[in-house]
XYZ file of C-alpha atoms in Angstrom:
621
model
C 35.773 26.445 89.025
C 33.012 24.903 87.350
C 33.991 20.421 86.237
C 32.572 21.494 82.435
C 30.621 23.925 80.015
C 27.503 21.609 80.521
C 27.403 21.954 84.374
C 28.108 26.070 84.014
C 24.515 26.002 81.259
C 22.181 23.341 84.422
C 23.735 25.752 86.954
C 22.808 29.251 85.045
C 19.112 27.820 84.013
C 18.431 26.589 87.620
C 19.591 29.694 89.191
C 18.049 31.704 87.253
C 14.375 29.847 87.479
C 15.744 29.828 90.598
C 15.213 33.158 91.468
C 11.965 33.545 89.760
C 10.637 31.236 91.848
C 11.925 33.081 95.008
C 10.374 36.433 94.089
C 6.928 34.355 93.089
C 7.229 33.106 97.075
C 8.327 36.415 98.798
C 6.230 38.392 96.094
C 9.709 40.182 95.070
C 10.541 42.086 91.901
C 11.751 39.381 89.701
C 14.714 41.377 87.817
C 16.021 41.930 91.673
C 16.325 39.189 92.464
C 17.623 37.666 89.333
C 20.563 40.617 89.402
C 21.275 40.058 93.121
C 21.695 36.148 92.286
C 23.830 36.775 88.970
C 25.861 39.340 90.782
C 26.983 36.746 93.269
C 26.817 33.920 91.569
C 30.104 36.367 88.840
C 31.551 39.020 90.437
C 31.262 38.966 93.660
C 31.755 34.824 94.487
C 33.157 33.383 90.845
C 30.954 30.377 90.509
C 30.245 31.296 86.946
C 31.823 32.868 84.676
C 29.751 33.272 80.912
C 31.260 35.030 79.643
C 34.700 33.881 79.934
C 33.011 30.228 79.031
C 31.739 29.973 76.305
C 33.214 32.512 74.321
C 32.384 32.603 71.148
C 28.588 31.163 71.566
C 28.659 33.580 74.257
C 27.451 36.999 71.789
C 25.122 34.914 69.854
C 23.228 32.776 72.240
C 22.192 36.119 73.521
C 21.528 37.763 69.897
C 19.116 35.557 69.710
C 17.249 35.628 73.065
C 16.820 38.734 73.200
C 15.405 38.872 69.277
C 12.961 35.446 70.406
C 12.014 37.738 73.671
C 11.289 41.164 71.741
C 9.209 38.813 68.530
C 7.384 37.159 71.803
C 6.562 40.296 73.737
C 5.318 41.777 69.505
C 3.582 39.064 69.196
C 1.002 40.572 72.253
C 0.498 43.519 70.619
C -2.772 44.102 69.130
C -3.782 47.200 67.059
C -7.536 46.399 68.712
C -5.812 46.964 71.922
C -4.628 51.261 70.666
C -8.572 51.729 71.634
C -8.060 55.100 72.993
C -4.276 53.995 73.222
C -3.119 55.169 70.654
C -2.203 58.787 70.429
C -0.146 58.973 73.647
C 1.560 55.051 72.512
C 2.313 57.327 69.122
C 3.705 59.961 70.963
C 5.804 58.361 73.385
C 7.348 55.381 71.358
C 8.151 58.925 69.021
C 8.314 62.595 70.042
C 8.933 61.308 73.857
C 12.068 59.128 72.641
C 13.308 61.472 70.363
C 13.482 64.074 73.921
C 14.733 60.933 75.986
C 17.681 60.712 73.754
C 18.067 64.160 73.083
C 17.966 64.471 76.647
C 19.920 61.531 77.312
C 23.071 62.345 75.166
C 22.925 66.297 76.892
C 23.768 64.195 80.589
C 25.779 61.953 79.169
C 28.526 64.502 78.306
C 27.579 66.923 80.964
C 27.620 64.847 83.602
C 28.927 61.706 83.084
C 31.758 63.181 81.334
C 31.345 61.681 77.783
C 32.264 63.033 74.245
C 29.798 64.206 72.537
C 30.529 61.292 70.273
C 29.813 58.630 72.991
C 27.480 60.777 74.664
C 24.780 60.809 71.411
C 25.907 56.897 70.705
C 24.451 56.126 74.508
C 21.164 58.496 75.183
C 19.955 56.532 71.486
C 20.827 53.147 73.328
C 19.149 54.329 76.907
C 15.498 55.393 76.077
C 14.884 51.938 75.255
C 12.733 49.996 78.818
C 12.148 46.221 76.682
C 9.501 43.076 77.779
C 12.697 41.986 79.662
C 11.944 44.443 82.618
C 8.879 45.643 81.516
C 6.848 42.610 81.509
C 7.851 41.098 84.803
C 7.083 43.921 86.993
C 3.569 43.731 84.457
C 2.955 41.011 85.839
C 4.107 41.768 89.657
C 2.286 45.225 89.623
C -1.824 44.554 88.433
C -2.013 47.962 87.348
C -5.152 48.672 85.631
C -4.755 48.317 82.133
C -4.111 52.156 80.974
C -0.968 52.271 82.771
C -0.310 48.472 82.344
C -0.744 49.002 77.681
C 1.218 52.514 77.597
C 4.188 50.428 79.010
C 3.921 47.183 77.492
C 3.575 48.708 74.088
C 6.425 51.170 74.791
C 8.806 48.748 76.195
C 8.249 46.483 73.024
C 8.150 49.183 70.504
C 11.102 50.970 70.826
C 13.570 48.469 71.921
C 14.425 48.224 67.935
C 14.164 52.258 67.756
C 16.964 53.061 70.643
C 19.260 50.274 68.668
C 18.442 51.682 65.515
C 18.684 55.461 67.120
C 22.825 54.200 68.591
C 23.312 52.927 65.696
C 22.391 55.915 63.623
C 24.401 58.156 65.842
C 27.504 56.055 65.347
C 26.645 56.288 61.545
C 26.473 60.076 61.886
C 29.441 60.591 64.624
C 31.601 57.706 61.277
C 30.280 60.521 58.348
C 31.252 63.631 59.863
C 34.667 63.141 61.663
C 35.274 61.172 57.793
C 38.077 63.209 56.370
C 36.441 61.926 53.237
C 32.814 62.080 54.563
C 30.154 59.368 52.428
C 27.335 59.673 52.725
C 26.741 56.035 50.814
C 26.968 54.711 54.863
C 24.113 57.204 55.655
C 22.321 55.984 52.823
C 22.871 52.337 53.630
C 21.968 52.399 57.647
C 18.245 53.450 55.764
C 17.852 51.539 53.015
C 18.830 48.260 55.967
C 15.656 50.120 58.598
C 13.524 49.295 55.566
C 14.378 46.050 54.509
C 14.395 45.106 58.699
C 10.699 46.518 58.184
C 9.533 45.008 55.233
C 11.516 41.388 55.386
C 9.519 40.589 59.236
C 6.411 41.955 57.421
C 7.004 39.680 55.019
C 8.431 36.449 56.900
C 5.197 37.352 59.470
C 2.754 36.999 56.614
C 4.424 34.506 55.233
C 4.024 32.040 58.022
C 0.537 33.414 58.859
C -0.676 32.349 55.394
C 0.828 28.216 56.116
C -0.561 28.759 59.177
C -4.009 29.193 57.640
C -4.013 27.420 54.846
C -2.902 23.975 56.690
C 1.057 24.259 55.221
C 1.988 23.329 58.512
C 1.058 20.294 60.434
C 0.293 21.303 64.477
C 3.016 20.065 65.730
C 5.769 21.222 63.420
C 4.041 24.815 64.330
C 5.838 26.287 66.970
C 9.439 24.782 65.781
C 8.903 26.815 62.893
C 7.769 29.995 64.324
C 11.080 29.863 65.969
C 13.547 29.068 62.800
C 11.277 32.363 60.761
C 12.068 34.344 63.866
C 15.974 33.613 64.184
C 16.374 33.562 59.874
C 14.416 37.358 60.159
C 16.625 38.361 62.999
C 20.015 36.972 60.973
C 19.140 38.021 58.143
C 18.772 41.389 58.741
C 21.055 41.566 61.454
C 24.159 39.943 59.257
C 22.949 43.271 56.863
C 23.260 45.870 59.375
C 23.573 45.467 62.846
C 20.775 45.429 64.865
C 18.426 46.018 62.641
C 17.272 42.253 63.509
C 15.023 43.536 66.287
C 13.170 45.778 63.786
C 13.275 42.443 62.072
C 11.136 40.257 64.058
C 9.032 42.377 65.802
C 7.704 43.977 62.409
C 7.040 39.933 62.123
C 5.316 39.360 65.735
C 2.590 42.478 65.150
C 2.453 41.248 61.299
C 1.437 38.099 63.077
C -0.357 38.933 66.422
C -3.047 41.105 63.921
C -3.793 38.305 61.000
C -5.901 36.482 63.245
C -4.820 33.028 63.462
C -6.548 30.876 66.139
C -3.002 28.633 66.223
C -1.325 32.178 67.824
C -2.770 32.253 71.061
C -1.722 29.008 71.841
C 1.388 29.352 70.807
C 1.747 32.669 72.683
C 1.534 30.584 75.790
C 4.143 28.391 74.783
C 6.226 31.152 73.548
C 5.856 33.048 76.585
C 7.101 30.254 78.758
C 10.182 29.993 76.750
C 10.464 33.769 77.742
C 10.628 33.260 81.022
C 12.693 30.916 80.541
C 14.990 33.094 78.829
C 14.516 36.153 80.668
C 15.929 34.332 83.536
C 18.932 32.789 82.067
C 20.391 35.572 80.210
C 20.147 37.888 83.306
C 21.595 35.532 85.225
C 24.426 35.326 82.082
C 24.757 38.934 81.492
C 25.445 40.094 85.247
C 27.502 37.117 86.456
C 29.691 38.704 83.253
C 30.474 41.387 84.773
C 33.569 42.446 86.046
C 34.882 43.565 89.133
C 36.270 46.259 88.305
C 33.375 47.429 86.630
C 31.435 46.931 89.655
C 33.519 49.354 91.658
C 33.266 51.460 88.601
C 29.927 52.020 89.506
C 30.054 53.601 92.074
C 32.230 56.606 91.304
C 30.576 60.294 91.550
C 29.307 61.516 87.840
C 28.644 57.811 87.455
C 26.080 58.155 90.257
C 24.874 61.824 88.831
C 24.344 60.345 85.515
C 22.255 57.922 86.813
C 19.673 59.632 89.150
C 19.618 62.861 86.746
C 18.075 60.268 83.807
C 15.677 58.569 86.277
C 14.211 61.455 87.462
C 14.234 64.213 85.115
C 15.463 62.709 81.995
C 12.861 59.800 81.704
C 9.840 62.063 83.589
C 10.559 65.905 81.780
C 9.985 63.283 77.950
C 6.106 61.247 78.818
C 4.798 64.657 80.000
C 6.396 66.860 77.553
C 5.359 63.889 75.222
C 1.969 63.559 76.209
C 0.738 67.088 75.829
C -2.574 66.270 74.596
C -3.234 63.169 75.224
C -5.962 61.380 77.418
C -3.632 60.253 79.842
C -4.591 61.137 83.177
C -1.888 63.232 85.848
C -1.658 60.322 87.858
C -0.995 58.223 84.241
C 1.614 60.155 83.074
C 3.054 60.371 86.781
C 3.500 56.121 86.901
C 4.424 55.831 83.235
C 7.478 58.697 84.027
C 8.767 57.015 87.018
C 8.881 53.282 85.413
C 11.686 52.770 83.004
C 13.682 49.978 83.870
C 16.586 49.467 81.564
C 17.650 45.821 80.508
C 18.978 43.399 78.192
C 18.666 45.191 75.081
C 20.655 48.064 76.865
C 22.914 45.315 78.262
C 24.147 43.880 74.788
C 24.296 47.078 72.429
C 26.167 48.767 75.265
C 28.965 45.829 74.817
C 29.163 46.250 71.244
C 29.136 49.536 71.049
C 31.875 49.847 73.465
C 33.997 47.742 72.047
C 33.389 49.413 68.289
C 33.194 53.152 69.526
C 36.987 52.423 71.178
C 38.751 51.177 68.402
C 37.338 53.773 66.565
C 39.694 55.810 69.283
C 36.389 56.696 72.160
C 38.820 55.962 75.044
C 35.325 57.258 77.090
C 33.878 54.580 75.552
C 35.725 52.667 78.410
C 33.042 53.794 80.781
C 29.620 52.515 78.591
C 29.396 48.624 80.180
C 29.952 50.778 84.006
C 27.527 53.161 82.718
C 25.119 50.588 81.001
C 25.197 48.038 83.855
C 24.727 51.202 86.504
C 21.426 52.850 85.180
C 19.996 48.821 84.484
C 20.991 47.894 88.019
C 19.650 51.322 89.742
C 16.337 51.305 87.222
C 15.960 47.289 88.405
C 15.649 47.721 92.007
C 14.448 51.211 91.807
C 11.253 50.825 89.736
C 11.149 46.944 90.503
C 10.713 47.710 94.243
C 9.028 50.391 94.226
C 6.044 50.257 91.333
C 3.446 48.068 93.136
C 3.764 51.092 95.990
C 3.419 54.135 93.906
C 0.701 52.100 91.485
C -2.372 52.370 94.521
C -1.089 55.834 95.893
C -2.527 57.005 92.229
C -5.140 55.013 92.472
C -3.790 52.526 89.769
C -3.663 49.535 91.318
C -5.709 46.472 90.722
C -4.510 44.690 93.688
C -6.489 44.206 97.451
C -8.371 41.067 97.866
C -8.799 38.832 95.136
C -11.893 37.990 93.081
C -13.602 35.996 91.330
C -14.676 35.807 87.765
C -18.149 33.182 87.085
C -18.695 31.853 83.619
C -22.454 31.630 83.770
C -25.316 32.528 85.532
C -28.590 30.509 87.597
C -29.588 30.453 90.656
C -26.876 28.983 92.555
C -24.313 31.390 90.951
C -25.827 34.582 91.295
C -26.554 33.069 94.959
C -23.094 32.744 95.561
C -21.698 36.002 93.655
C -24.582 37.393 96.809
C -22.140 35.990 99.484
C -19.049 36.636 97.472
C -19.956 40.373 98.377
C -20.698 40.567 101.321
C -17.611 39.150 102.116
C -16.288 42.290 100.328
C -14.777 40.014 97.459
C -15.171 41.458 93.483
C -16.988 39.080 91.593
C -18.147 39.159 88.342
C -20.209 36.720 86.568
C -19.971 35.979 82.219
C -22.995 35.122 80.343
C -23.366 35.609 76.291
C -27.868 35.129 77.034
C -28.994 38.790 78.127
C -32.349 36.613 79.473
C -29.937 33.637 81.946
C -29.021 37.179 83.122
C -31.576 38.433 84.224
C -31.176 37.179 87.592
C -27.685 38.887 88.263
C -29.077 41.858 87.028
C -32.009 41.687 89.214
C -29.778 40.325 92.311
C -26.773 43.442 91.156
C -24.342 41.664 91.540
C -22.224 42.709 88.101
C -22.306 41.437 85.001
C -20.902 41.359 80.829
C -23.202 39.976 78.329
C -20.806 37.769 75.888
C -19.315 34.509 75.427
C -15.841 34.161 77.233
C -14.421 32.837 74.555
C -14.933 35.347 72.050
C -12.305 38.124 70.510
C -14.403 40.977 71.484
C -14.282 39.861 75.444
C -11.083 39.349 75.181
C -10.423 43.103 74.482
C -13.498 44.347 76.161
C -13.707 42.504 79.730
C -11.106 43.419 81.914
C -9.846 40.273 83.722
C -7.139 41.855 85.918
C -9.230 42.236 89.318
C -10.354 37.953 89.479
C -7.995 35.661 90.303
C -10.543 33.198 90.268
C -12.410 31.604 87.232
C -15.351 29.357 87.843
C -16.862 28.331 84.825
C -20.684 26.619 86.103
C -22.738 27.098 83.191
C -24.762 23.794 82.059
C -23.073 22.705 79.961
C -20.201 20.801 80.968
C -17.611 20.693 77.324
C -18.452 24.327 77.177
C -16.987 24.309 80.884
C -13.694 22.080 80.465
C -13.110 24.417 77.016
C -12.954 27.512 78.770
C -10.913 26.220 81.895
C -8.732 24.666 79.339
C -8.174 28.376 77.762
C -7.321 29.891 80.366
C -5.474 28.057 82.518
C -2.341 29.115 81.359
C -3.611 33.055 82.525
C -4.980 32.079 85.968
C -3.147 28.893 86.833
C -4.099 25.100 87.938
C -4.944 26.524 90.683
C -6.989 28.983 90.426
C -9.316 28.245 87.356
C -12.959 25.512 88.820
C -15.259 23.575 86.882
C -19.227 21.972 88.181
C -18.941 18.913 88.557
C -19.822 17.487 85.145
C -20.333 14.008 86.560
C -24.541 12.961 86.756
C -26.069 10.589 88.793
C -27.890 9.305 85.986
C -24.556 8.875 83.625
C -22.937 5.637 84.134
C -19.520 7.241 83.441
C -19.961 9.073 80.261
C -18.790 12.585 81.278
C -15.327 10.833 82.064
C -13.238 12.627 79.669
C -14.926 15.947 80.683
C -14.297 15.674 83.795
C -10.235 15.307 83.110
C -10.062 18.223 80.561
C -9.726 21.921 82.638
C -10.049 23.108 85.874
C -10.135 21.613 89.303
C -13.893 20.302 89.934
C -15.555 22.818 92.331
C -17.015 21.465 95.963
C -17.359 18.092 95.163
C -17.878 15.304 91.961
C -21.260 14.212 93.536
C -23.188 17.860 93.005
C -23.280 19.009 89.327
C -24.811 22.182 88.114
C -28.959 21.106 88.447
C -28.292 19.021 92.250
C -26.426 22.928 93.328
C -29.752 24.951 92.077
C -32.015 21.213 93.270
C -30.664 22.008 97.189
C -31.674 25.754 96.590
C -35.093 25.390 95.829
C -35.008 22.512 98.537
C -34.580 25.948 100.861
C -30.862 25.057 101.653
C -28.995 28.794 102.696
C -26.016 30.212 102.153
C -24.564 29.664 106.100
C -21.020 31.515 107.250
C -19.555 30.180 109.949
C -16.404 31.366 110.983
C -14.249 29.536 113.477
C -13.286 30.482 117.767
C -11.074 29.322 119.821
C -14.547 28.221 121.582
C -15.544 26.960 119.079
C -12.844 24.741 116.730
C -12.846 22.852 113.601
C -13.411 20.298 114.730
C -16.623 21.189 117.367
C -17.954 22.530 113.244
C -17.184 19.526 111.783
C -19.517 17.483 115.330
C -22.251 20.281 114.220
C -22.414 20.165 111.029
C -25.201 17.803 108.466
C -24.214 15.148 107.072
C -25.614 17.397 103.958
C -24.095 20.290 104.356
C -21.631 21.560 101.214
C -18.517 23.404 101.476
C -18.453 25.951 98.931
C -15.352 28.125 100.432
C -13.255 29.462 103.777
C -12.078 32.855 103.748
C -8.999 33.696 106.161
C -8.484 37.119 107.856
C -5.635 38.198 105.630
C -8.233 37.787 103.605
C -7.019 35.191 101.473
C -9.825 32.549 99.512
C -9.903 29.446 98.631
C -12.656 26.765 96.858
C -13.700 23.532 98.581
C -11.953 21.243 96.158
C -11.537 17.171 96.515
C -7.369 18.577 96.431
C -7.927 20.698 98.944
C -5.313 20.289 101.359
C -6.021 23.411 103.476
C -7.526 22.391 107.633
C -9.534 25.572 109.058
C -7.869 27.351 111.840
C -9.306 30.187 114.615
C -10.048 33.477 112.505
C -10.810 31.254 109.515
C -14.763 32.103 107.937
C -16.378 28.340 106.438
C -19.563 29.445 103.476
C -21.222 26.243 103.387
C -24.647 25.835 101.625
C -26.889 24.606 104.753
C -30.026 22.137 105.342
C -33.012 24.139 105.854
C -33.891 21.955 108.608
C -30.281 22.697 109.986
C -30.913 26.799 109.710
C -34.691 26.346 111.347
C -33.216 24.589 114.562
C -30.325 27.590 115.031
C -33.195 30.068 114.081
C -35.448 28.277 117.292
C -32.291 27.816 119.103
C -31.746 31.459 119.036
C -35.831 32.238 119.673
C -35.990 30.240 122.794
C -32.452 32.269 124.336
C -33.963 35.445 123.571
C -37.167 34.153 125.161
C -35.582 32.657 127.990
C -33.704 35.405 128.011
C -36.884 37.905 127.928
C -38.046 35.966 130.978
C -35.603 35.729 132.805
C -35.450 39.737 132.727
C -39.698 40.578 134.071
C -38.650 37.849 137.043
C -35.539 40.745 138.281
C -37.858 43.737 137.501
């Protein structure tokens, strides 16, 4: 038994974040690790019992967490992303959802053995995927932009639609089976849904207006949004159960499309909160599963139902709904396979299991086992297969980590050329067409535009690039770029050229402490690197062998050599910086900027060897 509720809260958070770390460390699907951890800690080992120990707080905690997660996801839904994707996303979210509802309900009745009433309720609910399971998969798989955006938009938009379909089905059943049918409840359902959408829009507009006019100070913006999200969800949900999800989705989409600058800052904070909430809630839900329910999951009718939902219902609904759209067959195949169910399906099915059983539908006791079976099977199957399938279909951006370089000048172009010869994807970004002339002349891929502009955000695909280097002549701009993109790339993968200048007495100290890590060494600002190239310095590759180790290389190198980056045989790329702790080993290739005298001596020695070999051959003849 756990000593206290506080200890259980700590354990849930520890297991959730620990699962995320294990998944990141060993490149495994995070949702699979979280599900396995929750099952081990709950029904298998009996270490924690969240539903029992949290008591009356269990359902409200999960509901609020789901609302915040869904809001954070919808905060990323800018209509600018819909360029060329509006038609397939609309079709999948409407026609596809309806087809999945009908086919899922028929499958639930004929295969799982549920009554028509219960089948249509659960059929509506099971069209959802949701950000709690889709976002971790997208982070893991590095899909190309089109299928990634379709899955993201579908997951967030269909989440409230699925819950509302389940409520709608229940209201229809109640109406049709009543002794004295009264259409008032149906009218109230539609009115409550419309109210929820409008209320969410008003909340988004209201908080957005307060941000733009300065009525809320910076330090209160994130707390204010959290409070309004909970207000928005609770008010709508109190009027009609499950309409709160629709309300927070409408609020998030409204804020995302108002063009408020501070929203992007909050988005990173809310992403971090969402990761914490997803981790904790997934552990709580799986740990609350009863052993009897776990045994029920493996009954033949439930397994048959799950397999049909995965291999027939989902692909068929996607292929039928996207006829005549711009999506390719490969994109349809990927989207038609990926549909993991998550927190919304688990929480809402628990509510309907209670309501339906109270209304006399005894077969509703299967809903919990059915939902957990679909969640666990889809999470495991899709979590482990998405990266493999994306690669097979040519829809994955995985490969050698790429480098995005901001700033076109003599040094960055030569650096990009060096990376290209090592088969590393590279792109140079600059707002000056004149400065890009060097990149164009060298045949380096480039993008013309400001890295910080909103247009670049939607037009430039940054997925192939794992590293970002800010190497313009403006040190403040470099620091700003690094600060902006650290949440996206990670602190260890963002670099800037040294802001120090030999003729300054520490005035760059402020800039040096802002943004990413200093590239190479603080002794080498941009102008010195370019000067070295003008002096004849060359890019040199040195591969370490058993007969030429790293120690041998250090003894042989010139003192003026600038270490640039390291390439491992596995394809791993590491840029040199003052914080670099990696020691090169046999098989690694060191790329450096070498003085011309060193290279000339090397060439001279090679020529002398060739001359000596030629003389020996002539003497032998």
